[in-house]
Short mmCIF file of N, CA and C in Angstrom, two decimals:
data_model
loop_
_atom_site.label_atom_id
_atom_site.label_comp_id
_atom_site.label_asym_id
_atom_site.label_seq_id
_atom_site.Cartn_x
_atom_site.Cartn_y
_atom_site.Cartn_z
N UNK O 988 -57.59 -9.01 -25.32
CA UNK O 988 -58.91 -9.53 -25.04
C UNK O 988 -59.07 -10.91 -25.66
N UNK O 989 -60.16 -11.58 -25.31
CA UNK O 989 -60.41 -12.91 -25.85
C UNK O 989 -60.56 -12.90 -27.36
N UNK O 990 -61.21 -11.87 -27.88
CA UNK O 990 -61.43 -11.79 -29.33
C UNK O 990 -60.10 -11.64 -30.08
N UNK O 991 -59.18 -10.84 -29.54
CA UNK O 991 -57.87 -10.66 -30.18
C UNK O 991 -57.10 -11.98 -30.17
N UNK O 992 -57.11 -12.69 -29.03
CA UNK O 992 -56.44 -13.98 -28.95
C UNK O 992 -57.04 -14.97 -29.94
N UNK O 993 -58.36 -15.00 -30.03
CA UNK O 993 -59.04 -15.91 -30.95
C UNK O 993 -58.66 -15.59 -32.39
N UNK O 994 -58.61 -14.33 -32.74
CA UNK O 994 -58.23 -13.95 -34.10
C UNK O 994 -56.79 -14.32 -34.41
N UNK O 995 -55.89 -14.16 -33.44
CA UNK O 995 -54.49 -14.57 -33.65
C UNK O 995 -54.40 -16.07 -33.88
N UNK O 996 -55.13 -16.84 -33.06
CA UNK O 996 -55.13 -18.28 -33.23
C UNK O 996 -55.67 -18.65 -34.60
N UNK O 997 -56.78 -18.03 -35.01
CA UNK O 997 -57.37 -18.30 -36.32
C UNK O 997 -56.36 -18.00 -37.42
N UNK O 998 -55.68 -16.85 -37.32
CA UNK O 998 -54.71 -16.47 -38.35
C UNK O 998 -53.55 -17.47 -38.41
N UNK O 999 -53.09 -17.95 -37.26
CA UNK O 999 -52.02 -18.95 -37.25
C UNK O 999 -52.48 -20.25 -37.90
N UNK O 1000 -53.72 -20.65 -37.62
CA UNK O 1000 -54.25 -21.87 -38.22
C UNK O 1000 -54.34 -21.74 -39.73
N UNK O 1001 -54.80 -20.59 -40.20
CA UNK O 1001 -54.96 -20.38 -41.64
C UNK O 1001 -53.61 -20.46 -42.34
N UNK O 1002 -52.56 -20.00 -41.69
CA UNK O 1002 -51.23 -19.97 -42.31
C UNK O 1002 -50.57 -21.35 -42.35
N UNK O 1003 -50.99 -22.25 -41.49
CA UNK O 1003 -50.35 -23.56 -41.42
C UNK O 1003 -51.26 -24.66 -41.91
N UNK O 1004 -50.82 -25.88 -41.66
CA UNK O 1004 -51.64 -27.04 -42.00
C UNK O 1004 -52.77 -27.16 -40.99
N UNK O 1005 -53.96 -27.32 -41.50
CA UNK O 1005 -55.12 -27.44 -40.63
C UNK O 1005 -55.33 -28.89 -40.22
N UNK O 1006 -55.79 -29.10 -39.02
CA UNK O 1006 -56.11 -30.48 -38.62
C UNK O 1006 -57.37 -30.94 -39.34
N UNK O 1007 -57.55 -32.24 -39.40
CA UNK O 1007 -58.76 -32.82 -39.98
C UNK O 1007 -59.88 -32.91 -38.95
N UNK O 1008 -59.50 -32.90 -37.67
CA UNK O 1008 -60.48 -33.15 -36.61
C UNK O 1008 -60.12 -32.31 -35.39
N UNK O 1009 -61.12 -31.65 -34.85
CA UNK O 1009 -60.94 -30.91 -33.60
C UNK O 1009 -61.95 -31.46 -32.60
N UNK O 1010 -61.46 -31.72 -31.40
CA UNK O 1010 -62.32 -32.19 -30.31
C UNK O 1010 -62.20 -31.23 -29.15
N UNK O 1011 -63.32 -31.02 -28.49
CA UNK O 1011 -63.37 -30.13 -27.34
C UNK O 1011 -64.09 -30.84 -26.21
N UNK O 1012 -63.54 -30.72 -25.02
CA UNK O 1012 -64.23 -31.19 -23.83
C UNK O 1012 -64.87 -29.97 -23.19
N UNK O 1013 -66.19 -29.99 -23.10
CA UNK O 1013 -66.91 -28.88 -22.48
C UNK O 1013 -66.72 -28.98 -20.97
N UNK O 1014 -65.87 -28.12 -20.46
CA UNK O 1014 -65.57 -28.16 -19.04
C UNK O 1014 -65.40 -26.73 -18.56
N UNK O 1015 -65.81 -26.47 -17.34
CA UNK O 1015 -65.57 -25.17 -16.74
C UNK O 1015 -66.74 -24.21 -16.78
N UNK O 1016 -67.88 -24.65 -17.30
CA UNK O 1016 -69.03 -23.73 -17.37
C UNK O 1016 -69.53 -23.33 -15.98
N UNK O 1017 -69.51 -24.27 -15.06
CA UNK O 1017 -69.95 -23.94 -13.69
C UNK O 1017 -68.95 -22.99 -13.04
N UNK O 1018 -67.65 -23.23 -13.23
CA UNK O 1018 -66.64 -22.34 -12.67
C UNK O 1018 -66.75 -20.95 -13.27
N UNK O 1019 -67.00 -20.89 -14.58
CA UNK O 1019 -67.19 -19.60 -15.24
C UNK O 1019 -68.36 -18.86 -14.61
N UNK O 1020 -69.47 -19.55 -14.42
CA UNK O 1020 -70.64 -18.92 -13.82
C UNK O 1020 -70.32 -18.41 -12.42
N UNK O 1021 -69.66 -19.24 -11.64
CA UNK O 1021 -69.32 -18.87 -10.27
C UNK O 1021 -68.41 -17.64 -10.25
N UNK O 1022 -67.38 -17.63 -11.10
CA UNK O 1022 -66.42 -16.52 -11.11
C UNK O 1022 -67.03 -15.24 -11.69
N UNK O 1023 -68.11 -15.38 -12.46
CA UNK O 1023 -68.77 -14.22 -13.07
C UNK O 1023 -70.03 -13.81 -12.30
N UNK O 1024 -70.23 -14.43 -11.14
CA UNK O 1024 -71.43 -14.17 -10.33
C UNK O 1024 -72.72 -14.40 -11.11
N UNK O 1025 -72.73 -15.47 -11.89
CA UNK O 1025 -73.91 -15.87 -12.65
C UNK O 1025 -74.51 -17.12 -12.03
N UNK O 1026 -75.77 -17.37 -12.31
CA UNK O 1026 -76.37 -18.63 -11.92
C UNK O 1026 -75.70 -19.75 -12.72
N UNK O 1027 -75.62 -20.92 -12.12
CA UNK O 1027 -74.96 -22.07 -12.75
C UNK O 1027 -75.50 -22.32 -14.16
N UNK O 1028 -76.83 -22.30 -14.31
CA UNK O 1028 -77.42 -22.59 -15.62
C UNK O 1028 -77.00 -21.59 -16.68
N UNK O 1029 -76.77 -20.34 -16.27
CA UNK O 1029 -76.30 -19.34 -17.23
C UNK O 1029 -74.89 -19.66 -17.70
N UNK O 1030 -74.08 -20.25 -16.84
CA UNK O 1030 -72.75 -20.69 -17.25
C UNK O 1030 -72.83 -21.76 -18.32
N UNK O 1031 -73.73 -22.72 -18.14
CA UNK O 1031 -73.92 -23.76 -19.16
C UNK O 1031 -74.44 -23.14 -20.46
N UNK O 1032 -75.35 -22.20 -20.35
CA UNK O 1032 -75.88 -21.52 -21.54
C UNK O 1032 -74.77 -20.77 -22.28
N UNK O 1033 -73.89 -20.08 -21.52
CA UNK O 1033 -72.77 -19.37 -22.15
C UNK O 1033 -71.86 -20.35 -22.89
N UNK O 1034 -71.65 -21.53 -22.29
CA UNK O 1034 -70.86 -22.56 -22.97
C UNK O 1034 -71.48 -22.98 -24.28
N UNK O 1035 -72.79 -23.12 -24.31
CA UNK O 1035 -73.51 -23.47 -25.54
C UNK O 1035 -73.33 -22.38 -26.59
N UNK O 1036 -73.42 -21.12 -26.18
CA UNK O 1036 -73.25 -20.02 -27.12
C UNK O 1036 -71.81 -19.97 -27.66
N UNK O 1037 -70.83 -20.22 -26.81
CA UNK O 1037 -69.43 -20.26 -27.26
C UNK O 1037 -69.22 -21.40 -28.24
N UNK O 1038 -69.91 -22.51 -28.01
CA UNK O 1038 -69.80 -23.65 -28.92
C UNK O 1038 -70.28 -23.28 -30.32
N UNK O 1039 -71.33 -22.48 -30.42
CA UNK O 1039 -71.81 -22.01 -31.73
C UNK O 1039 -70.72 -21.20 -32.43
N UNK O 1040 -70.03 -20.36 -31.68
CA UNK O 1040 -68.95 -19.54 -32.23
C UNK O 1040 -67.81 -20.43 -32.74
N UNK O 1041 -67.45 -21.43 -31.96
CA UNK O 1041 -66.39 -22.35 -32.37
C UNK O 1041 -66.81 -23.12 -33.62
N UNK O 1042 -68.08 -23.51 -33.67
CA UNK O 1042 -68.58 -24.22 -34.86
C UNK O 1042 -68.41 -23.34 -36.10
N UNK O 1043 -68.71 -22.06 -35.97
CA UNK O 1043 -68.50 -21.14 -37.10
C UNK O 1043 -67.04 -21.12 -37.54
N UNK O 1044 -66.12 -21.04 -36.57
CA UNK O 1044 -64.69 -21.04 -36.91
C UNK O 1044 -64.32 -22.30 -37.67
N UNK O 1045 -64.78 -23.43 -37.17
CA UNK O 1045 -64.41 -24.72 -37.77
C UNK O 1045 -64.98 -24.83 -39.19
N UNK O 1046 -66.22 -24.42 -39.36
CA UNK O 1046 -66.82 -24.46 -40.69
C UNK O 1046 -66.10 -23.50 -41.64
N UNK O 1047 -65.79 -22.30 -41.17
CA UNK O 1047 -65.09 -21.33 -42.01
C UNK O 1047 -63.68 -21.78 -42.37
N UNK O 1048 -63.04 -22.51 -41.49
CA UNK O 1048 -61.69 -23.02 -41.76
C UNK O 1048 -61.73 -24.28 -42.62
N UNK O 1049 -62.89 -24.90 -42.73
CA UNK O 1049 -63.01 -26.11 -43.55
C UNK O 1049 -62.52 -27.37 -42.87
N UNK O 1050 -62.53 -27.39 -41.56
CA UNK O 1050 -62.11 -28.59 -40.81
C UNK O 1050 -63.29 -29.55 -40.80
N UNK O 1051 -63.13 -30.75 -41.37
CA UNK O 1051 -64.29 -31.61 -41.62
C UNK O 1051 -64.90 -32.30 -40.39
N UNK O 1052 -64.14 -32.49 -39.33
CA UNK O 1052 -64.66 -33.23 -38.18
C UNK O 1052 -64.53 -32.40 -36.91
N UNK O 1053 -65.62 -32.33 -36.18
CA UNK O 1053 -65.68 -31.58 -34.93
C UNK O 1053 -66.45 -32.43 -33.92
N UNK O 1054 -65.80 -32.73 -32.81
CA UNK O 1054 -66.42 -33.53 -31.75
C UNK O 1054 -66.42 -32.74 -30.46
N UNK O 1055 -67.56 -32.78 -29.79
CA UNK O 1055 -67.71 -32.11 -28.51
C UNK O 1055 -68.07 -33.15 -27.46
N UNK O 1056 -67.26 -33.23 -26.43
CA UNK O 1056 -67.54 -34.09 -25.29
C UNK O 1056 -68.31 -33.25 -24.29
N UNK O 1057 -69.62 -33.51 -24.20
CA UNK O 1057 -70.50 -32.62 -23.45
C UNK O 1057 -70.90 -33.15 -22.07
N UNK O 1058 -71.10 -34.45 -21.93
CA UNK O 1058 -71.60 -34.97 -20.65
C UNK O 1058 -71.10 -36.39 -20.47
N UNK O 1059 -70.12 -36.55 -19.60
CA UNK O 1059 -69.57 -37.87 -19.34
C UNK O 1059 -70.45 -38.64 -18.35
N UNK O 1060 -70.25 -39.93 -18.31
CA UNK O 1060 -70.98 -40.73 -17.31
C UNK O 1060 -70.57 -40.31 -15.91
N UNK O 1061 -69.33 -39.89 -15.74
CA UNK O 1061 -68.88 -39.41 -14.44
C UNK O 1061 -69.65 -38.13 -14.05
N UNK O 1062 -69.88 -37.24 -15.03
CA UNK O 1062 -70.69 -36.04 -14.78
C UNK O 1062 -72.10 -36.42 -14.36
N UNK O 1063 -72.67 -37.39 -15.02
CA UNK O 1063 -74.03 -37.81 -14.71
C UNK O 1063 -74.11 -38.29 -13.26
N UNK O 1064 -73.10 -39.02 -12.83
CA UNK O 1064 -73.09 -39.54 -11.46
C UNK O 1064 -72.86 -38.45 -10.42
N UNK O 1065 -72.13 -37.40 -10.79
CA UNK O 1065 -71.75 -36.39 -9.79
C UNK O 1065 -72.65 -35.16 -9.77
N UNK O 1066 -73.52 -34.99 -10.74
CA UNK O 1066 -74.41 -33.83 -10.78
C UNK O 1066 -75.72 -34.16 -10.09
N UNK O 1067 -76.31 -33.15 -9.50
CA UNK O 1067 -77.61 -33.33 -8.87
C UNK O 1067 -78.71 -33.42 -9.91
N UNK O 1068 -79.86 -33.96 -9.52
CA UNK O 1068 -80.97 -34.12 -10.47
C UNK O 1068 -81.42 -32.81 -11.12
N UNK O 1069 -81.43 -31.72 -10.35
CA UNK O 1069 -81.87 -30.44 -10.90
C UNK O 1069 -80.91 -29.95 -11.98
N UNK O 1070 -79.61 -30.07 -11.73
CA UNK O 1070 -78.64 -29.64 -12.73
C UNK O 1070 -78.70 -30.53 -13.97
N UNK O 1071 -78.85 -31.84 -13.77
CA UNK O 1071 -78.96 -32.74 -14.91
C UNK O 1071 -80.18 -32.40 -15.77
N UNK O 1072 -81.31 -32.15 -15.14
CA UNK O 1072 -82.52 -31.80 -15.89
C UNK O 1072 -82.29 -30.54 -16.71
N UNK O 1073 -81.61 -29.57 -16.11
CA UNK O 1073 -81.30 -28.33 -16.81
C UNK O 1073 -80.37 -28.60 -18.00
N UNK O 1074 -79.36 -29.45 -17.80
CA UNK O 1074 -78.45 -29.80 -18.89
C UNK O 1074 -79.20 -30.54 -19.99
N UNK O 1075 -80.05 -31.48 -19.62
CA UNK O 1075 -80.82 -32.21 -20.62
C UNK O 1075 -81.67 -31.25 -21.45
N UNK O 1076 -82.31 -30.28 -20.77
CA UNK O 1076 -83.11 -29.28 -21.49
C UNK O 1076 -82.23 -28.50 -22.46
N UNK O 1077 -81.01 -28.16 -22.02
CA UNK O 1077 -80.09 -27.41 -22.87
C UNK O 1077 -79.70 -28.24 -24.10
N UNK O 1078 -79.47 -29.53 -23.92
CA UNK O 1078 -79.12 -30.39 -25.05
C UNK O 1078 -80.28 -30.52 -26.02
N UNK O 1079 -81.50 -30.64 -25.50
CA UNK O 1079 -82.67 -30.73 -26.37
C UNK O 1079 -82.79 -29.46 -27.20
N UNK O 1080 -82.69 -28.32 -26.55
CA UNK O 1080 -82.78 -27.04 -27.25
C UNK O 1080 -81.67 -26.92 -28.29
N UNK O 1081 -80.44 -27.22 -27.88
CA UNK O 1081 -79.30 -27.10 -28.78
C UNK O 1081 -79.39 -28.02 -29.98
N UNK O 1082 -79.80 -29.26 -29.77
CA UNK O 1082 -79.91 -30.20 -30.88
C UNK O 1082 -81.02 -29.79 -31.84
N UNK O 1083 -82.10 -29.30 -31.31
CA UNK O 1083 -83.20 -28.84 -32.19
C UNK O 1083 -82.76 -27.59 -32.97
N UNK O 1084 -82.04 -26.69 -32.30
CA UNK O 1084 -81.53 -25.50 -32.99
C UNK O 1084 -80.59 -25.87 -34.11
N UNK O 1085 -79.68 -26.79 -33.83
CA UNK O 1085 -78.70 -27.16 -34.86
C UNK O 1085 -79.38 -27.86 -36.02
N UNK O 1086 -80.44 -28.62 -35.75
CA UNK O 1086 -81.16 -29.31 -36.82
C UNK O 1086 -81.85 -28.34 -37.76
N UNK O 1087 -82.17 -27.14 -37.26
CA UNK O 1087 -82.87 -26.14 -38.06
C UNK O 1087 -81.96 -25.01 -38.55
N UNK O 1088 -80.70 -25.02 -38.14
CA UNK O 1088 -79.77 -23.94 -38.44
C UNK O 1088 -79.42 -23.92 -39.93
N UNK O 1089 -79.69 -22.81 -40.62
CA UNK O 1089 -79.38 -22.73 -42.05
C UNK O 1089 -77.90 -22.98 -42.36
N UNK O 1090 -77.00 -22.57 -41.47
CA UNK O 1090 -75.56 -22.80 -41.71
C UNK O 1090 -75.26 -24.29 -41.78
N UNK O 1091 -75.91 -25.06 -40.92
CA UNK O 1091 -75.68 -26.52 -40.89
C UNK O 1091 -76.10 -27.12 -42.23
N UNK O 1092 -77.21 -26.65 -42.76
CA UNK O 1092 -77.70 -27.21 -44.02
C UNK O 1092 -76.93 -26.68 -45.23
N UNK O 1093 -76.54 -25.42 -45.20
CA UNK O 1093 -75.78 -24.89 -46.34
C UNK O 1093 -74.37 -25.48 -46.40
N UNK O 1094 -73.80 -25.80 -45.25
CA UNK O 1094 -72.46 -26.39 -45.21
C UNK O 1094 -72.50 -27.92 -45.23
N UNK O 1095 -73.71 -28.48 -45.22
CA UNK O 1095 -73.90 -29.94 -45.27
C UNK O 1095 -73.18 -30.65 -44.12
N UNK O 1096 -73.54 -30.24 -42.91
CA UNK O 1096 -72.96 -30.81 -41.69
C UNK O 1096 -73.83 -31.96 -41.21
N UNK O 1097 -73.24 -33.10 -41.10
CA UNK O 1097 -73.95 -34.26 -40.53
C UNK O 1097 -73.80 -34.22 -39.02
N UNK O 1098 -74.89 -34.32 -38.31
CA UNK O 1098 -74.90 -34.32 -36.85
C UNK O 1098 -75.05 -35.75 -36.36
N UNK O 1099 -74.22 -36.13 -35.42
CA UNK O 1099 -74.35 -37.46 -34.82
C UNK O 1099 -74.08 -37.37 -33.34
N UNK O 1100 -74.52 -38.37 -32.62
CA UNK O 1100 -74.29 -38.46 -31.18
C UNK O 1100 -73.60 -39.78 -30.88
N UNK O 1101 -72.76 -39.75 -29.86
CA UNK O 1101 -72.06 -40.95 -29.43
C UNK O 1101 -72.14 -41.04 -27.92
N UNK O 1102 -72.04 -42.25 -27.43
CA UNK O 1102 -72.10 -42.49 -26.00
C UNK O 1102 -73.20 -43.50 -25.70
N UNK O 1103 -73.52 -43.60 -24.44
CA UNK O 1103 -74.60 -44.50 -24.01
C UNK O 1103 -75.93 -43.76 -24.13
N UNK O 1104 -76.30 -43.51 -25.35
CA UNK O 1104 -77.48 -42.71 -25.65
C UNK O 1104 -78.73 -43.34 -25.02
N UNK O 1105 -78.77 -44.65 -24.99
CA UNK O 1105 -79.94 -45.34 -24.46
C UNK O 1105 -80.20 -45.01 -22.99
N UNK O 1106 -79.19 -44.51 -22.28
CA UNK O 1106 -79.36 -44.19 -20.86
C UNK O 1106 -79.91 -42.77 -20.64
N UNK O 1107 -80.05 -42.01 -21.70
CA UNK O 1107 -80.52 -40.62 -21.59
C UNK O 1107 -82.04 -40.56 -21.56
N UNK O 1108 -82.60 -39.47 -21.04
CA UNK O 1108 -84.05 -39.31 -21.05
C UNK O 1108 -84.61 -39.32 -22.47
N UNK O 1109 -85.86 -39.73 -22.59
CA UNK O 1109 -86.49 -39.83 -23.91
C UNK O 1109 -86.42 -38.52 -24.68
N UNK O 1110 -86.62 -37.39 -24.02
CA UNK O 1110 -86.63 -36.12 -24.74
C UNK O 1110 -85.28 -35.83 -25.38
N UNK O 1111 -84.19 -36.26 -24.73
CA UNK O 1111 -82.85 -36.07 -25.30
C UNK O 1111 -82.66 -37.02 -26.48
N UNK O 1112 -83.07 -38.27 -26.31
CA UNK O 1112 -82.96 -39.24 -27.40
C UNK O 1112 -83.77 -38.78 -28.62
N UNK O 1113 -84.95 -38.22 -28.38
CA UNK O 1113 -85.77 -37.73 -29.49
C UNK O 1113 -85.10 -36.56 -30.19
N UNK O 1114 -84.48 -35.66 -29.44
CA UNK O 1114 -83.78 -34.52 -30.05
C UNK O 1114 -82.57 -34.99 -30.85
N UNK O 1115 -81.88 -35.99 -30.35
CA UNK O 1115 -80.75 -36.57 -31.09
C UNK O 1115 -81.25 -37.15 -32.41
N UNK O 1116 -82.30 -37.95 -32.34
CA UNK O 1116 -82.86 -38.56 -33.56
C UNK O 1116 -83.30 -37.50 -34.55
N UNK O 1117 -83.89 -36.43 -34.04
CA UNK O 1117 -84.35 -35.35 -34.90
C UNK O 1117 -83.17 -34.70 -35.63
N UNK O 1118 -82.12 -34.34 -34.88
CA UNK O 1118 -80.95 -33.69 -35.50
C UNK O 1118 -80.24 -34.63 -36.46
N UNK O 1119 -80.09 -35.89 -36.06
CA UNK O 1119 -79.43 -36.85 -36.96
C UNK O 1119 -80.27 -37.06 -38.22
N UNK O 1120 -81.57 -37.15 -38.06
CA UNK O 1120 -82.45 -37.37 -39.21
C UNK O 1120 -82.45 -36.22 -40.19
N UNK O 1121 -82.40 -34.99 -39.67
CA UNK O 1121 -82.41 -33.81 -40.55
C UNK O 1121 -81.11 -33.66 -41.32
N UNK O 1122 -80.03 -34.30 -40.88
CA UNK O 1122 -78.72 -34.11 -41.51
C UNK O 1122 -78.11 -35.42 -42.03
N UNK O 1123 -78.88 -36.48 -42.03
CA UNK O 1123 -78.37 -37.81 -42.35
C UNK O 1123 -77.73 -37.89 -43.74
N UNK O 1124 -78.19 -37.10 -44.68
CA UNK O 1124 -77.67 -37.21 -46.05
C UNK O 1124 -76.43 -36.35 -46.29
N UNK O 1125 -75.98 -35.61 -45.29
CA UNK O 1125 -74.83 -34.72 -45.46
C UNK O 1125 -73.52 -35.45 -45.17
N UNK O 1126 -72.45 -34.99 -45.85
CA UNK O 1126 -71.15 -35.64 -45.62
C UNK O 1126 -69.96 -34.68 -45.75
N UNK O 1127 -70.22 -33.38 -45.94
CA UNK O 1127 -69.10 -32.45 -46.07
C UNK O 1127 -68.39 -32.22 -44.73
N UNK O 1128 -69.17 -32.15 -43.67
CA UNK O 1128 -68.65 -31.96 -42.31
C UNK O 1128 -69.39 -32.93 -41.39
N UNK O 1129 -68.74 -33.29 -40.30
CA UNK O 1129 -69.38 -34.13 -39.29
C UNK O 1129 -69.21 -33.49 -37.93
N UNK O 1130 -70.33 -33.26 -37.26
CA UNK O 1130 -70.35 -32.74 -35.89
C UNK O 1130 -70.88 -33.86 -35.00
N UNK O 1131 -70.05 -34.29 -34.06
CA UNK O 1131 -70.43 -35.35 -33.13
C UNK O 1131 -70.49 -34.78 -31.73
N UNK O 1132 -71.60 -35.02 -31.06
CA UNK O 1132 -71.73 -34.63 -29.66
C UNK O 1132 -71.74 -35.91 -28.84
N UNK O 1133 -70.85 -35.95 -27.85
CA UNK O 1133 -70.74 -37.12 -26.99
C UNK O 1133 -71.50 -36.87 -25.69
N UNK O 1134 -72.47 -37.71 -25.45
CA UNK O 1134 -73.30 -37.61 -24.25
C UNK O 1134 -73.32 -38.98 -23.58
N UNK O 1135 -73.23 -38.99 -22.26
CA UNK O 1135 -73.21 -40.25 -21.50
C UNK O 1135 -72.08 -41.15 -22.00
N UNK O 1136 -70.92 -40.55 -22.16
CA UNK O 1136 -69.75 -41.28 -22.63
C UNK O 1136 -68.80 -41.46 -21.45
N UNK O 1137 -67.89 -42.40 -21.57
CA UNK O 1137 -66.89 -42.57 -20.53
C UNK O 1137 -65.85 -43.59 -20.95
N UNK O 1138 -64.62 -43.30 -20.62
CA UNK O 1138 -63.53 -44.20 -20.98
C UNK O 1138 -63.66 -45.56 -20.34
N UNK O 1139 -64.05 -45.60 -19.08
CA UNK O 1139 -64.20 -46.89 -18.40
C UNK O 1139 -65.25 -47.75 -19.10
N UNK O 1140 -66.37 -47.14 -19.43
CA UNK O 1140 -67.44 -47.89 -20.08
C UNK O 1140 -66.99 -48.41 -21.44
N UNK O 1141 -66.24 -47.60 -22.17
CA UNK O 1141 -65.77 -48.04 -23.48
C UNK O 1141 -64.82 -49.23 -23.35
N UNK O 1142 -63.96 -49.21 -22.35
CA UNK O 1142 -63.05 -50.34 -22.13
C UNK O 1142 -63.83 -51.59 -21.76
N UNK O 1143 -64.79 -51.44 -20.86
CA UNK O 1143 -65.62 -52.58 -20.45
C UNK O 1143 -66.37 -53.14 -21.66
N UNK O 1144 -66.97 -52.26 -22.47
CA UNK O 1144 -67.69 -52.72 -23.66
C UNK O 1144 -66.76 -53.46 -24.62
N UNK O 1145 -65.54 -52.94 -24.80
CA UNK O 1145 -64.59 -53.59 -25.70
C UNK O 1145 -64.19 -54.98 -25.19
N UNK O 1146 -63.93 -55.07 -23.89
CA UNK O 1146 -63.55 -56.36 -23.30
C UNK O 1146 -64.71 -57.35 -23.42
N UNK O 1147 -65.92 -56.89 -23.15
CA UNK O 1147 -67.09 -57.77 -23.29
C UNK O 1147 -67.24 -58.25 -24.73
N UNK O 1148 -67.01 -57.35 -25.69
CA UNK O 1148 -67.10 -57.73 -27.09
C UNK O 1148 -66.07 -58.79 -27.47
N UNK O 1149 -64.84 -58.61 -27.01
CA UNK O 1149 -63.79 -59.59 -27.29
C UNK O 1149 -64.13 -60.92 -26.63
N UNK O 1150 -64.58 -60.87 -25.37
CA UNK O 1150 -64.94 -62.10 -24.66
C UNK O 1150 -66.08 -62.83 -25.36
N UNK O 1151 -67.07 -62.07 -25.82
CA UNK O 1151 -68.21 -62.67 -26.53
C UNK O 1151 -67.77 -63.30 -27.85
N UNK O 1152 -66.92 -62.57 -28.60
CA UNK O 1152 -66.43 -63.11 -29.87
C UNK O 1152 -65.60 -64.37 -29.65
N UNK O 1153 -64.82 -64.40 -28.58
CA UNK O 1153 -64.02 -65.60 -28.27
C UNK O 1153 -64.92 -66.75 -27.86
N UNK O 1154 -65.90 -66.46 -27.00
CA UNK O 1154 -66.81 -67.51 -26.52
C UNK O 1154 -67.61 -68.13 -27.66
N UNK O 1155 -67.96 -67.33 -28.66
CA UNK O 1155 -68.74 -67.85 -29.79
C UNK O 1155 -67.87 -68.55 -30.82
N UNK O 1156 -66.54 -68.48 -30.64
CA UNK O 1156 -65.64 -69.12 -31.58
C UNK O 1156 -65.23 -68.24 -32.75
N UNK O 1157 -65.69 -67.00 -32.75
CA UNK O 1157 -65.36 -66.08 -33.85
C UNK O 1157 -64.00 -65.44 -33.70
N UNK O 1158 -63.37 -65.58 -32.53
CA UNK O 1158 -62.10 -64.92 -32.28
C UNK O 1158 -61.18 -65.86 -31.51
N UNK O 1159 -60.06 -66.22 -32.13
CA UNK O 1159 -59.09 -67.08 -31.47
C UNK O 1159 -58.22 -66.23 -30.53
N UNK O 1160 -57.85 -66.80 -29.40
CA UNK O 1160 -57.02 -66.06 -28.44
C UNK O 1160 -55.72 -65.59 -29.07
N UNK O 1161 -55.14 -66.41 -29.93
CA UNK O 1161 -53.86 -66.06 -30.55
C UNK O 1161 -53.99 -64.86 -31.49
N UNK O 1162 -55.19 -64.54 -31.94
CA UNK O 1162 -55.35 -63.41 -32.85
C UNK O 1162 -55.50 -62.08 -32.11
N UNK O 1163 -55.61 -62.13 -30.79
CA UNK O 1163 -55.73 -60.91 -30.00
C UNK O 1163 -54.31 -60.38 -29.74
N UNK O 1164 -54.06 -59.17 -30.20
CA UNK O 1164 -52.75 -58.56 -29.97
C UNK O 1164 -52.94 -57.09 -29.66
N UNK O 1165 -51.87 -56.36 -29.68
CA UNK O 1165 -51.96 -54.94 -29.36
C UNK O 1165 -52.69 -54.27 -30.45
#
């Protein structure tokens, strides 16, 4: 069963060197819902619940950094408005829950968000600020949720930054290398 496999994996991790950082791409919740004859939103909710379980494992193992890639810019472009609204509601609920979760405070987990946060609805931005604000003084663990992120956008932003630094005279072309 899934629980037996998870326990075996946990036991193997405990016996060996633990990583400093674990990242997860949240993918497959819709397929899970479809294959389980559930409504799509219930698949996303199940993913959120599984994420809580993984967070417990990571905290219990003492792994200091945990990043979850939850909503890429490509997802935003390909999802319908109804599904996006449902996902945004799920993120608001989840961020508020994590900000109030006693485990987060007892383990001193700092919550942060990464991505093009400014492109998200106000209610999501407010929930991010709330969770970050409630955990800003913690440093034992870091939980980062990536929302509205994308590799293409990061490359474009980096190139724009280099071009801007060069144009302003702060960066010589010869200093740009691999």
